[in-house]
Amino acid sequence: MNHHPWRRVGGTWGVVLVLLAVLPAGAQHLPARGTASTFEAATWNINWFGSPANGPSDEEQQLRNVARVIRESEIDLWAVQEIDDAAHFQRLLDELGAEWAGEISRTGSNFKLGFVYRRDVIFVRQKSAILTSHAADFAGRPPLQIEADVMLPADTLQVVFINLHMKAFGDDRSYDQRVAGARLLKEHVDIHLTHRAVVILGDFNDELGSSISNGRPSPYQELLEASDEYAFLSWTLDVRDARTFCATSTCSAGSTFDHILVTNEIVDAYDVASAETYAEVLGIVEGYTTTTSDHLPVYARFGTGSSTGYERRSGRTSPSLTVYPNPFVASTAIEYEMNVPGPAGLTLYDVMGRVVRRHVDPYRATGMHRFRVDGSGLAAGVYMAQVDAPGGRLTARVVRIH
């Protein structure tokens, strides 16, 4: 999202580039990857985050660097792994400020998993740890799942995000655990998330072309072969040996461990060839591999393709939804089309997920209808409007200004 005004300086762009060229590492601004019309999702192993005994030696510097990368990248959602301390994760959210929110796993005996996301783009409906009865196959850290509405200017996507951190190392037992974990993950999505748009992000701790374990097939072979149902957006990184785990300070050696996997329900919304490593951190964040992480972020962009329409996501015909005026001061009208007669309801949520307005009509005929939202008593800010009708559910971002 375009949160940094300096990106829109027009004729001064050349001056900005010259200034960046002469600034020392650490003083330069990281390049933004977000755009106003799309959303971006990234995965990042942040290396013993919050552990005074392991990883980067200066926990405060690591926290500041992580917050900087998240903020300056303008990427909307981050799946982060290797959180050692939940309180340190909360400090990260505090450092980022009120525009950001987060979720963290509370199960497992090892590293925790987390999501960090912009409140005005991501609305989390549900959070859960999944496959907890098979935690051993995930090295004691079962995947973290959130169901969310992704609010774009022209549409809202309903997406399930899954964050995982697979078993590390190249020994046979670790390889077998990754194979088992991949199979369990596929079964979970196939059974419980049928026809849902799913984005799986994480440290897979292995490569896709072949495994790090004695040249064996990739432990993710079943997912790779199910190409009608799944797509590894990070496949091109693996093919060109774009290292995401850094074995040296310059990342001149390492492995492609960090991946983004999606179901076919959202693959058309993927901005083709946008999956990439955020390698600029190496030259701009001072001493990156020792001060911040031994993994590079991997991100992808969504929202420009045909599957952003509600019908593709749900598999059924939905009413249309418009909001006008938006932003609004005194009141706004939410109009929608009923394709099937029946009850219709409007629920308005604030950014914390609390219900601030609710109205239900027991019966409405087919055709266009309207809910009016009175702004009295509503603080200025971003809200999420949800209309439930027999044809389906639609959501839209609504903004009240003074």
mmCIF file of C-alpha atoms in Angstrom:
data_model
loop_
_atom_site.group_PDB
_atom_site.id
_atom_site.type_symbol
_atom_site.label_atom_id
_atom_site.label_comp_id
_atom_site.label_asym_id
_atom_site.label_seq_id
_atom_site.Cartn_x
_atom_site.Cartn_y
_atom_site.Cartn_z
ATOM 1 C CA MET A 1 0.000 0.000 0.000
ATOM 2 C CA ASN A 2 1.246 3.520 -0.727
ATOM 3 C CA HIS A 3 1.972 4.584 2.823
ATOM 4 C CA HIS A 4 5.168 6.557 2.108
ATOM 5 C CA PRO A 5 4.627 9.945 0.400
ATOM 6 C CA TRP A 6 8.207 10.021 -0.894
ATOM 7 C CA ARG A 7 7.300 7.327 -3.416
ATOM 8 C CA ARG A 8 5.140 9.832 -5.281
ATOM 9 C CA VAL A 9 7.598 12.688 -5.781
ATOM 10 C CA GLY A 10 7.357 12.666 -9.582
ATOM 11 C CA GLY A 11 10.114 14.819 -11.034
ATOM 12 C CA THR A 12 12.306 14.545 -7.946
ATOM 13 C CA TRP A 13 12.673 10.771 -8.358
ATOM 14 C CA GLY A 14 16.116 11.123 -9.930
ATOM 15 C CA VAL A 15 17.275 13.240 -7.002
ATOM 16 C CA VAL A 16 16.039 10.581 -4.593
ATOM 17 C CA LEU A 17 18.026 7.898 -6.458
ATOM 18 C CA VAL A 18 21.185 9.992 -6.320
ATOM 19 C CA LEU A 19 20.756 10.543 -2.583
ATOM 20 C CA LEU A 20 20.227 6.838 -1.986
ATOM 21 C CA ALA A 21 23.369 6.032 -3.962
ATOM 22 C CA VAL A 22 25.560 8.083 -1.622
ATOM 23 C CA LEU A 23 23.904 7.153 1.656
ATOM 24 C CA PRO A 24 25.723 4.519 3.731
ATOM 25 C CA ALA A 25 24.154 1.131 4.418
ATOM 26 C CA GLY A 26 21.660 1.497 7.226
ATOM 27 C CA ALA A 27 20.748 5.074 6.263
ATOM 28 C CA GLN A 28 19.087 4.193 2.964
ATOM 29 C CA HIS A 29 15.380 3.550 2.733
ATOM 30 C CA LEU A 30 14.382 0.015 1.790
ATOM 31 C CA PRO A 31 12.472 -0.169 -1.516
ATOM 32 C CA ALA A 32 8.710 -0.433 -1.097
ATOM 33 C CA ARG A 33 7.029 -3.495 -2.573
ATOM 34 C CA GLY A 34 3.381 -2.645 -1.841
ATOM 35 C CA THR A 35 0.995 -0.968 -4.262
ATOM 36 C CA ALA A 36 -2.361 0.714 -3.698
ATOM 37 C CA SER A 37 -4.354 -1.737 -5.821
ATOM 38 C CA THR A 38 -2.858 -5.062 -4.634
ATOM 39 C CA PHE A 39 -1.901 -6.867 -1.482
ATOM 40 C CA GLU A 40 1.428 -8.461 -0.724
ATOM 41 C CA ALA A 41 2.198 -11.429 1.510
ATOM 42 C CA ALA A 42 5.645 -12.436 2.748
ATOM 43 C CA THR A 43 7.276 -15.214 4.728
ATOM 44 C CA TRP A 44 10.301 -14.585 6.938
ATOM 45 C CA ASN A 45 12.232 -16.685 9.428
ATOM 46 C CA ILE A 46 13.528 -14.063 11.889
ATOM 47 C CA ASN A 47 16.165 -16.246 13.566
ATOM 48 C CA TRP A 48 15.658 -16.870 17.270
ATOM 49 C CA PHE A 49 13.606 -13.696 17.661
ATOM 50 C CA GLY A 50 13.654 -12.707 21.320
ATOM 51 C CA SER A 51 16.278 -15.229 22.435
ATOM 52 C CA PRO A 52 19.179 -13.689 24.383
ATOM 53 C CA ALA A 53 21.196 -16.925 24.093
ATOM 54 C CA ASN A 54 20.865 -17.614 20.350
ATOM 55 C CA GLY A 55 20.689 -15.757 17.061
ATOM 56 C CA PRO A 56 21.660 -12.067 16.848
ATOM 57 C CA SER A 57 23.371 -10.917 20.030
ATOM 58 C CA ASP A 58 21.620 -7.537 20.262
ATOM 59 C CA GLU A 59 17.907 -8.246 20.719
ATOM 60 C CA GLU A 60 16.953 -4.564 20.634
ATOM 61 C CA GLN A 61 18.736 -3.983 17.338
ATOM 62 C CA GLN A 62 17.132 -7.086 15.845
ATOM 63 C CA LEU A 63 13.693 -5.853 16.917
ATOM 64 C CA ARG A 64 14.279 -2.424 15.366
ATOM 65 C CA ASN A 65 15.582 -3.975 12.142
ATOM 66 C CA VAL A 66 12.633 -6.369 11.847
ATOM 67 C CA ALA A 67 10.179 -3.517 12.404
ATOM 68 C CA ARG A 68 12.013 -1.433 9.830
ATOM 69 C CA VAL A 69 11.893 -4.131 7.159
ATOM 70 C CA ILE A 70 8.177 -4.722 7.740
ATOM 71 C CA ARG A 71 7.328 -1.030 7.733
ATOM 72 C CA GLU A 72 9.478 0.165 4.838
ATOM 73 C CA SER A 73 8.656 -2.767 2.553
ATOM 74 C CA GLU A 74 4.960 -1.807 2.662
ATOM 75 C CA ILE A 75 4.082 -5.503 2.418
ATOM 76 C CA ASP A 76 0.655 -6.019 3.952
ATOM 77 C CA LEU A 77 0.955 -9.418 5.639
ATOM 78 C CA TRP A 78 3.941 -11.251 7.072
ATOM 79 C CA ALA A 79 4.133 -14.876 8.173
ATOM 80 C CA VAL A 80 7.071 -14.971 10.577
ATOM 81 C CA GLN A 81 8.794 -18.019 12.042
ATOM 82 C CA GLU A 82 11.273 -18.769 14.812
ATOM 83 C CA ILE A 83 9.763 -16.507 17.470
ATOM 84 C CA ASP A 84 11.423 -17.526 20.715
ATOM 85 C CA ASP A 85 9.589 -15.156 23.049
ATOM 86 C CA ALA A 86 5.933 -14.096 22.835
ATOM 87 C CA ALA A 87 6.536 -10.921 24.849
ATOM 88 C CA HIS A 88 9.212 -9.849 22.355
ATOM 89 C CA PHE A 89 6.692 -10.413 19.549
ATOM 90 C CA GLN A 90 4.282 -8.072 21.330
ATOM 91 C CA ARG A 91 7.061 -5.505 21.591
ATOM 92 C CA LEU A 92 7.463 -5.759 17.821
ATOM 93 C CA LEU A 93 3.774 -4.933 17.365
ATOM 94 C CA ASP A 94 4.130 -2.013 19.766
ATOM 95 C CA GLU A 95 7.141 -0.779 17.794
ATOM 96 C CA LEU A 96 5.196 -0.948 14.533
ATOM 97 C CA GLY A 97 2.319 1.097 15.950
ATOM 98 C CA ALA A 98 -1.466 1.137 15.828
ATOM 99 C CA GLU A 99 -1.652 0.532 12.064
ATOM 100 C CA TRP A 100 -0.413 -3.015 12.625
ATOM 101 C CA ALA A 101 -1.779 -6.078 14.400
ATOM 102 C CA GLY A 102 -0.557 -9.622 14.931
ATOM 103 C CA GLU A 103 -1.394 -13.197 15.864
ATOM 104 C CA ILE A 104 0.923 -15.715 17.496
ATOM 105 C CA SER A 105 0.646 -19.463 18.049
ATOM 106 C CA ARG A 106 0.244 -20.655 21.628
ATOM 107 C CA THR A 107 0.864 -24.345 21.049
ATOM 108 C CA GLY A 108 4.031 -26.352 20.666
ATOM 109 C CA SER A 109 7.148 -26.542 22.765
ATOM 110 C CA ASN A 110 9.576 -25.014 20.281
ATOM 111 C CA PHE A 111 9.583 -21.815 18.249
ATOM 112 C CA LYS A 112 6.311 -19.963 17.865
ATOM 113 C CA LEU A 113 4.738 -18.845 14.597
ATOM 114 C CA GLY A 114 3.201 -15.449 13.996
ATOM 115 C CA PHE A 115 1.366 -13.219 11.565
ATOM 116 C CA VAL A 116 1.901 -9.471 11.353
ATOM 117 C CA TYR A 117 -0.492 -7.482 9.173
ATOM 118 C CA ARG A 118 -1.894 -4.054 8.386
ATOM 119 C CA ARG A 119 -5.233 -3.468 10.064
ATOM 120 C CA ASP A 120 -6.636 -1.476 7.125
ATOM 121 C CA VAL A 121 -5.938 -4.323 4.666
ATOM 122 C CA ILE A 122 -6.317 -7.587 6.608
ATOM 123 C CA PHE A 123 -9.364 -8.386 8.762
ATOM 124 C CA VAL A 124 -8.819 -11.628 10.680
ATOM 125 C CA ARG A 125 -11.972 -13.614 11.327
ATOM 126 C CA GLN A 126 -10.535 -16.710 12.959
ATOM 127 C CA LYS A 127 -7.193 -18.015 14.212
ATOM 128 C CA SER A 128 -6.321 -21.614 15.019
ATOM 129 C CA ALA A 129 -3.423 -24.000 15.364
ATOM 130 C CA ILE A 130 -3.952 -26.918 12.996
ATOM 131 C CA LEU A 131 -2.720 -30.523 12.953
ATOM 132 C CA THR A 132 -1.822 -30.274 16.632
ATOM 133 C CA SER A 133 -2.194 -34.038 17.111
ATOM 134 C CA HIS A 134 0.676 -34.442 14.610
ATOM 135 C CA ALA A 135 2.909 -31.766 16.130
ATOM 136 C CA ALA A 136 5.911 -34.120 16.113
ATOM 137 C CA ASP A 137 5.888 -34.168 12.304
ATOM 138 C CA PHE A 138 6.254 -30.380 12.435
ATOM 139 C CA ALA A 139 9.104 -30.472 14.971
ATOM 140 C CA GLY A 140 6.732 -29.549 17.796
ATOM 141 C CA ARG A 141 5.412 -26.407 16.091
ATOM 142 C CA PRO A 142 2.061 -27.156 14.399
ATOM 143 C CA PRO A 143 1.022 -24.734 11.629
ATOM 144 C CA LEU A 144 -0.838 -21.523 12.457
ATOM 145 C CA GLN A 145 -3.915 -20.726 10.362
ATOM 146 C CA ILE A 146 -5.927 -17.531 10.023
ATOM 147 C CA GLU A 147 -9.061 -16.917 7.992
ATOM 148 C CA ALA A 148 -9.167 -13.336 6.794
ATOM 149 C CA ASP A 149 -10.778 -10.775 4.542
ATOM 150 C CA VAL A 150 -8.235 -8.953 2.387
ATOM 151 C CA MET A 151 -9.682 -5.530 1.658
ATOM 152 C CA LEU A 152 -8.631 -4.021 -1.649
ATOM 153 C CA PRO A 153 -9.935 -0.728 -3.036
ATOM 154 C CA ALA A 154 -12.172 -2.422 -5.600
ATOM 155 C CA ASP A 155 -12.862 -5.809 -4.002
ATOM 156 C CA THR A 156 -12.476 -8.007 -0.950
ATOM 157 C CA LEU A 157 -10.788 -11.410 -1.077
ATOM 158 C CA GLN A 158 -11.559 -14.118 1.442
ATOM 159 C CA VAL A 159 -8.295 -15.963 2.058
ATOM 160 C CA VAL A 160 -7.007 -18.630 4.428
ATOM 161 C CA PHE A 161 -3.359 -18.083 5.349
ATOM 162 C CA ILE A 162 -1.285 -20.923 6.822
ATOM 163 C CA ASN A 163 2.126 -20.336 8.409
ATOM 164 C CA LEU A 164 4.451 -23.293 8.899
ATOM 165 C CA HIS A 165 7.996 -24.070 9.975
ATOM 166 C CA MET A 166 8.961 -27.561 8.843
ATOM 167 C CA LYS A 167 11.528 -29.867 10.441
ATOM 168 C CA ALA A 168 15.119 -28.890 9.751
ATOM 169 C CA PHE A 169 18.268 -30.876 8.831
ATOM 170 C CA GLY A 170 19.183 -33.391 6.160
ATOM 171 C CA ASP A 171 19.150 -36.668 8.111
ATOM 172 C CA ASP A 172 16.701 -39.413 7.136
ATOM 173 C CA ARG A 173 14.381 -38.933 10.113
ATOM 174 C CA SER A 174 14.080 -35.186 9.526
ATOM 175 C CA TYR A 175 13.363 -35.810 5.844
ATOM 176 C CA ASP A 176 10.646 -38.319 6.740
ATOM 177 C CA GLN A 177 9.080 -35.770 9.087
ATOM 178 C CA ARG A 178 8.942 -33.207 6.278
ATOM 179 C CA VAL A 179 7.334 -35.774 3.977
ATOM 180 C CA ALA A 180 4.751 -36.621 6.632
ATOM 181 C CA GLY A 181 4.112 -32.953 7.417
ATOM 182 C CA ALA A 182 3.585 -32.110 3.741
ATOM 183 C CA ARG A 183 1.114 -34.991 3.353
ATOM 184 C CA LEU A 184 -0.802 -33.937 6.462
ATOM 185 C CA LEU A 185 -0.933 -30.351 5.250
ATOM 186 C CA LYS A 186 -2.287 -31.398 1.858
ATOM 187 C CA GLU A 187 -4.932 -33.613 3.481
ATOM 188 C CA HIS A 188 -5.992 -30.749 5.742
ATOM 189 C CA VAL A 189 -6.456 -28.357 2.830
ATOM 190 C CA ASP A 190 -8.114 -30.979 0.596
ATOM 191 C CA ILE A 191 -10.620 -31.985 3.270
ATOM 192 C CA HIS A 192 -11.269 -28.862 5.323
ATOM 193 C CA LEU A 193 -10.567 -26.019 2.896
ATOM 194 C CA THR A 194 -12.127 -27.325 -0.310
ATOM 195 C CA HIS A 195 -12.745 -24.544 -2.837
ATOM 196 C CA ARG A 196 -11.116 -21.989 -0.526
ATOM 197 C CA ALA A 197 -8.396 -19.552 -1.534
ATOM 198 C CA VAL A 198 -5.422 -20.708 0.546
ATOM 199 C CA VAL A 199 -1.959 -19.139 0.796
ATOM 200 C CA ILE A 200 0.665 -21.237 2.627
ATOM 201 C CA LEU A 201 3.820 -19.406 3.672
ATOM 202 C CA GLY A 202 6.773 -20.609 5.650
ATOM 203 C CA ASP A 203 10.224 -21.968 6.199
ATOM 204 C CA PHE A 204 9.914 -25.346 4.459
ATOM 205 C CA ASN A 205 13.516 -26.251 5.367
ATOM 206 C CA ASP A 206 14.021 -27.987 2.029
ATOM 207 C CA GLU A 207 14.148 -27.350 -1.683
ATOM 208 C CA LEU A 208 11.659 -28.145 -4.432
ATOM 209 C CA GLY A 209 13.809 -29.528 -7.255
ATOM 210 C CA SER A 210 15.381 -32.156 -5.030
ATOM 211 C CA SER A 211 15.890 -32.562 -1.318
ATOM 212 C CA ILE A 212 18.935 -31.523 0.681
ATOM 213 C CA SER A 213 18.725 -35.039 2.132
ATOM 214 C CA ASN A 214 21.115 -37.182 0.076
ATOM 215 C CA GLY A 215 19.691 -36.074 -3.251
ATOM 216 C CA ARG A 216 16.287 -37.638 -2.569
ATOM 217 C CA PRO A 217 13.115 -36.264 -4.176
ATOM 218 C CA SER A 218 11.731 -33.109 -2.633
ATOM 219 C CA PRO A 219 9.572 -33.915 0.409
ATOM 220 C CA TYR A 220 6.953 -31.712 -1.259
ATOM 221 C CA GLN A 221 6.696 -33.903 -4.345
ATOM 222 C CA GLU A 222 3.002 -34.714 -3.800
ATOM 223 C CA LEU A 223 2.149 -31.034 -3.699
ATOM 224 C CA LEU A 224 4.310 -30.337 -6.747
ATOM 225 C CA GLU A 225 2.583 -33.096 -8.711
ATOM 226 C CA ALA A 226 -0.894 -31.823 -7.785
ATOM 227 C CA SER A 227 -0.396 -28.900 -10.165
ATOM 228 C CA ASP A 228 -4.118 -28.631 -10.990
ATOM 229 C CA GLU A 229 -4.804 -27.849 -7.347
ATOM 230 C CA TYR A 230 -1.621 -26.232 -6.000
ATOM 231 C CA ALA A 231 1.118 -23.923 -7.218
ATOM 232 C CA PHE A 232 4.459 -23.100 -5.619
ATOM 233 C CA LEU A 233 4.877 -19.423 -6.471
ATOM 234 C CA SER A 234 8.467 -19.703 -5.244
ATOM 235 C CA TRP A 235 9.301 -22.430 -7.793
ATOM 236 C CA THR A 236 11.178 -19.943 -9.975
ATOM 237 C CA LEU A 237 13.383 -18.997 -7.012
ATOM 238 C CA ASP A 238 14.304 -22.645 -6.523
ATOM 239 C CA VAL A 239 15.023 -23.125 -10.231
ATOM 240 C CA ARG A 240 17.478 -20.246 -10.364
ATOM 241 C CA ASP A 241 18.983 -21.115 -6.968
ATOM 242 C CA ALA A 242 17.903 -17.841 -5.387
ATOM 243 C CA ARG A 243 19.056 -18.463 -1.833
ATOM 244 C CA THR A 244 16.642 -17.642 0.952
ATOM 245 C CA PHE A 245 18.682 -19.272 3.742
ATOM 246 C CA CYS A 246 22.087 -17.623 3.961
ATOM 247 C CA ALA A 247 25.087 -19.745 4.880
ATOM 248 C CA THR A 248 27.425 -16.742 4.488
ATOM 249 C CA SER A 249 27.156 -13.072 5.413
ATOM 250 C CA THR A 250 26.578 -12.077 1.777
ATOM 251 C CA CYS A 251 24.234 -15.005 1.058
ATOM 252 C CA SER A 252 26.650 -16.206 -1.620
ATOM 253 C CA ALA A 253 25.995 -19.725 -0.341
ATOM 254 C CA GLY A 254 22.903 -21.287 1.122
ATOM 255 C CA SER A 255 19.601 -22.914 0.130
ATOM 256 C CA THR A 256 16.112 -22.078 -1.127
ATOM 257 C CA PHE A 257 14.115 -22.978 1.972
ATOM 258 C CA ASP A 258 11.394 -20.315 2.187
ATOM 259 C CA HIS A 259 8.359 -20.808 -0.030
ATOM 260 C CA ILE A 260 4.873 -19.595 -0.889
ATOM 261 C CA LEU A 261 2.328 -22.229 -1.936
ATOM 262 C CA VAL A 262 -1.239 -21.441 -3.061
ATOM 263 C CA THR A 263 -4.380 -23.288 -4.084
ATOM 264 C CA ASN A 264 -5.861 -22.888 -7.535
ATOM 265 C CA GLU A 265 -8.693 -20.743 -6.163
ATOM 266 C CA ILE A 266 -6.322 -17.787 -5.826
ATOM 267 C CA VAL A 267 -3.656 -18.542 -8.400
ATOM 268 C CA ASP A 268 -5.313 -16.311 -11.025
ATOM 269 C CA ALA A 269 -5.078 -13.378 -8.607
ATOM 270 C CA TYR A 270 -1.310 -13.818 -8.421
ATOM 271 C CA ASP A 271 0.695 -11.082 -10.112
ATOM 272 C CA VAL A 272 2.773 -13.307 -12.359
ATOM 273 C CA ALA A 273 6.518 -13.340 -11.653
ATOM 274 C CA SER A 274 6.100 -11.171 -8.553
ATOM 275 C CA ALA A 275 7.382 -13.868 -6.144
ATOM 276 C CA GLU A 276 10.846 -12.745 -5.163
ATOM 277 C CA THR A 277 13.384 -12.544 -2.376
ATOM 278 C CA TYR A 278 13.631 -9.194 -0.617
ATOM 279 C CA ALA A 279 17.377 -9.295 -1.140
ATOM 280 C CA GLU A 280 17.807 -5.534 -0.774
ATOM 281 C CA VAL A 281 18.010 -6.047 2.991
ATOM 282 C CA LEU A 282 21.525 -7.424 2.532
ATOM 283 C CA GLY A 283 22.913 -4.125 1.282
ATOM 284 C CA ILE A 284 20.754 -1.684 3.220
ATOM 285 C CA VAL A 285 20.264 -3.202 6.688
ATOM 286 C CA GLU A 286 23.699 -2.982 8.263
ATOM 287 C CA GLY A 287 25.206 -6.408 9.017
ATOM 288 C CA TYR A 288 21.898 -8.022 8.118
ATOM 289 C CA THR A 289 22.838 -11.698 8.574
ATOM 290 C CA THR A 290 24.361 -11.095 12.014
ATOM 291 C CA THR A 291 22.058 -8.357 13.301
ATOM 292 C CA THR A 292 18.714 -9.497 11.925
ATOM 293 C CA SER A 293 18.303 -12.942 10.344
ATOM 294 C CA ASP A 294 20.015 -15.681 8.377
ATOM 295 C CA HIS A 295 16.949 -15.912 6.106
ATOM 296 C CA LEU A 296 15.789 -13.466 3.442
ATOM 297 C CA PRO A 297 12.111 -12.520 3.230
ATOM 298 C CA VAL A 298 10.198 -13.996 0.301
ATOM 299 C CA TYR A 299 7.089 -12.194 -0.925
ATOM 300 C CA ALA A 300 4.411 -12.334 -3.629
ATOM 301 C CA ARG A 301 1.784 -9.918 -4.912
ATOM 302 C CA PHE A 302 -1.933 -10.634 -5.391
ATOM 303 C CA GLY A 303 -5.081 -8.862 -6.449
ATOM 304 C CA THR A 304 -4.678 -8.044 -10.125
ATOM 305 C CA GLY A 305 -6.033 -11.249 -11.643
ATOM 306 C CA SER A 306 -9.460 -12.625 -12.497
ATOM 307 C CA SER A 307 -9.950 -14.571 -9.288
ATOM 308 C CA THR A 308 -10.425 -11.397 -7.258
ATOM 309 C CA GLY A 309 -14.128 -11.651 -8.119
ATOM 310 C CA TYR A 310 -16.421 -13.068 -5.462
ATOM 311 C CA GLU A 311 -17.953 -15.678 -7.766
ATOM 312 C CA ARG A 312 -14.579 -17.386 -8.380
ATOM 313 C CA ARG A 313 -13.840 -17.554 -4.667
ATOM 314 C CA SER A 314 -17.153 -18.940 -3.532
ATOM 315 C CA GLY A 315 -18.334 -20.942 -6.536
ATOM 316 C CA ARG A 316 -21.772 -19.346 -6.407
ATOM 317 C CA THR A 317 -23.470 -16.190 -7.654
ATOM 318 C CA SER A 318 -23.267 -13.327 -5.179
ATOM 319 C CA PRO A 319 -25.029 -9.993 -4.864
ATOM 320 C CA SER A 320 -23.072 -6.945 -5.899
ATOM 321 C CA LEU A 321 -22.053 -4.451 -3.208
ATOM 322 C CA THR A 322 -21.349 -0.723 -3.426
ATOM 323 C CA VAL A 323 -20.661 1.853 -0.718
ATOM 324 C CA TYR A 324 -21.287 5.563 -1.279
ATOM 325 C CA PRO A 325 -20.005 7.956 -0.133
ATOM 326 C CA ASN A 326 -16.799 6.340 1.042
ATOM 327 C CA PRO A 327 -15.053 7.887 2.968
ATOM 328 C CA PHE A 328 -18.073 9.469 4.681
ATOM 329 C CA VAL A 329 -18.786 12.002 7.432
ATOM 330 C CA ALA A 330 -22.422 11.852 8.575
ATOM 331 C CA SER A 331 -23.692 8.668 6.911
ATOM 332 C CA THR A 332 -23.116 6.275 4.044
ATOM 333 C CA ALA A 333 -25.281 3.907 1.998
ATOM 334 C CA ILE A 334 -24.403 0.260 1.400
ATOM 335 C CA GLU A 335 -26.241 -1.030 -1.661
ATOM 336 C CA TYR A 336 -26.445 -4.638 -2.706
ATOM 337 C CA GLU A 337 -28.382 -6.834 -5.123
ATOM 338 C CA MET A 338 -30.500 -9.759 -3.947
ATOM 339 C CA ASN A 339 -30.477 -12.540 -6.535
ATOM 340 C CA VAL A 340 -32.438 -14.817 -4.222
ATOM 341 C CA PRO A 341 -35.210 -13.580 -1.883
ATOM 342 C CA GLY A 342 -34.786 -14.069 1.851
ATOM 343 C CA PRO A 343 -33.232 -12.498 4.955
ATOM 344 C CA ALA A 344 -30.408 -9.974 4.684
ATOM 345 C CA GLY A 345 -28.151 -8.603 7.385
ATOM 346 C CA LEU A 346 -25.533 -5.902 7.769
ATOM 347 C CA THR A 347 -22.757 -6.067 10.391
ATOM 348 C CA LEU A 348 -20.204 -3.289 10.860
ATOM 349 C CA TYR A 349 -16.917 -4.143 12.599
ATOM 350 C CA ASP A 350 -14.168 -1.869 13.873
ATOM 351 C CA VAL A 351 -10.474 -2.669 13.304
ATOM 352 C CA MET A 352 -10.386 -4.708 16.521
ATOM 353 C CA GLY A 353 -13.127 -7.021 15.203
ATOM 354 C CA ARG A 354 -15.812 -5.637 17.522
ATOM 355 C CA VAL A 355 -19.383 -5.288 16.270
ATOM 356 C CA VAL A 356 -20.371 -1.603 16.266
ATOM 357 C CA ARG A 357 -23.547 -1.757 14.142
ATOM 358 C CA ARG A 358 -25.892 -4.600 13.235
ATOM 359 C CA HIS A 359 -29.181 -4.676 11.323
ATOM 360 C CA VAL A 360 -31.197 -7.643 10.045
ATOM 361 C CA ASP A 361 -34.226 -7.661 7.724
ATOM 362 C CA PRO A 362 -36.149 -10.952 7.953
ATOM 363 C CA TYR A 363 -37.179 -10.799 4.285
ATOM 364 C CA ARG A 364 -36.161 -8.895 1.182
ATOM 365 C CA ALA A 365 -37.243 -9.580 -2.381
ATOM 366 C CA THR A 366 -34.900 -9.892 -5.344
ATOM 367 C CA GLY A 367 -33.477 -6.666 -6.662
ATOM 368 C CA MET A 368 -31.452 -3.748 -5.327
ATOM 369 C CA HIS A 369 -31.606 -2.855 -1.631
ATOM 370 C CA ARG A 370 -29.852 -0.448 0.689
ATOM 371 C CA PHE A 371 -28.599 -0.295 4.251
ATOM 372 C CA ARG A 372 -27.847 3.170 5.599
ATOM 373 C CA VAL A 373 -25.081 3.515 8.185
ATOM 374 C CA ASP A 374 -25.396 6.474 10.565
ATOM 375 C CA GLY A 375 -22.018 7.803 11.573
ATOM 376 C CA SER A 376 -23.231 9.199 14.892
ATOM 377 C CA GLY A 377 -21.172 7.753 17.715
ATOM 378 C CA LEU A 378 -18.584 6.222 15.376
ATOM 379 C CA ALA A 379 -15.010 7.365 15.786
ATOM 380 C CA ALA A 380 -13.089 8.379 12.692
ATOM 381 C CA GLY A 381 -11.298 5.375 11.255
ATOM 382 C CA VAL A 382 -11.522 2.210 9.161
ATOM 383 C CA TYR A 383 -14.454 -0.194 9.497
ATOM 384 C CA MET A 384 -15.427 -3.415 7.771
ATOM 385 C CA ALA A 385 -19.012 -3.756 6.498
ATOM 386 C CA GLN A 386 -20.351 -7.272 6.008
ATOM 387 C CA VAL A 387 -23.579 -8.069 4.163
ATOM 388 C CA ASP A 388 -25.018 -11.581 4.530
ATOM 389 C CA ALA A 389 -27.704 -12.631 2.072
ATOM 390 C CA PRO A 390 -28.931 -15.928 0.576
ATOM 391 C CA GLY A 391 -26.565 -15.538 -2.385
ATOM 392 C CA GLY A 392 -23.475 -15.290 -0.190
ATOM 393 C CA ARG A 393 -21.429 -12.907 1.930
ATOM 394 C CA LEU A 394 -19.698 -9.715 0.820
ATOM 395 C CA THR A 395 -17.441 -7.356 2.710
ATOM 396 C CA ALA A 396 -16.158 -3.866 2.011
ATOM 397 C CA ARG A 397 -13.847 -1.433 3.714
ATOM 398 C CA VAL A 398 -15.648 1.696 4.968
ATOM 399 C CA VAL A 399 -13.863 4.812 6.210
ATOM 400 C CA ARG A 400 -15.348 7.527 8.430
ATOM 401 C CA ILE A 401 -13.641 10.901 8.510
ATOM 402 C CA HIS A 402 -14.349 13.990 10.603
#
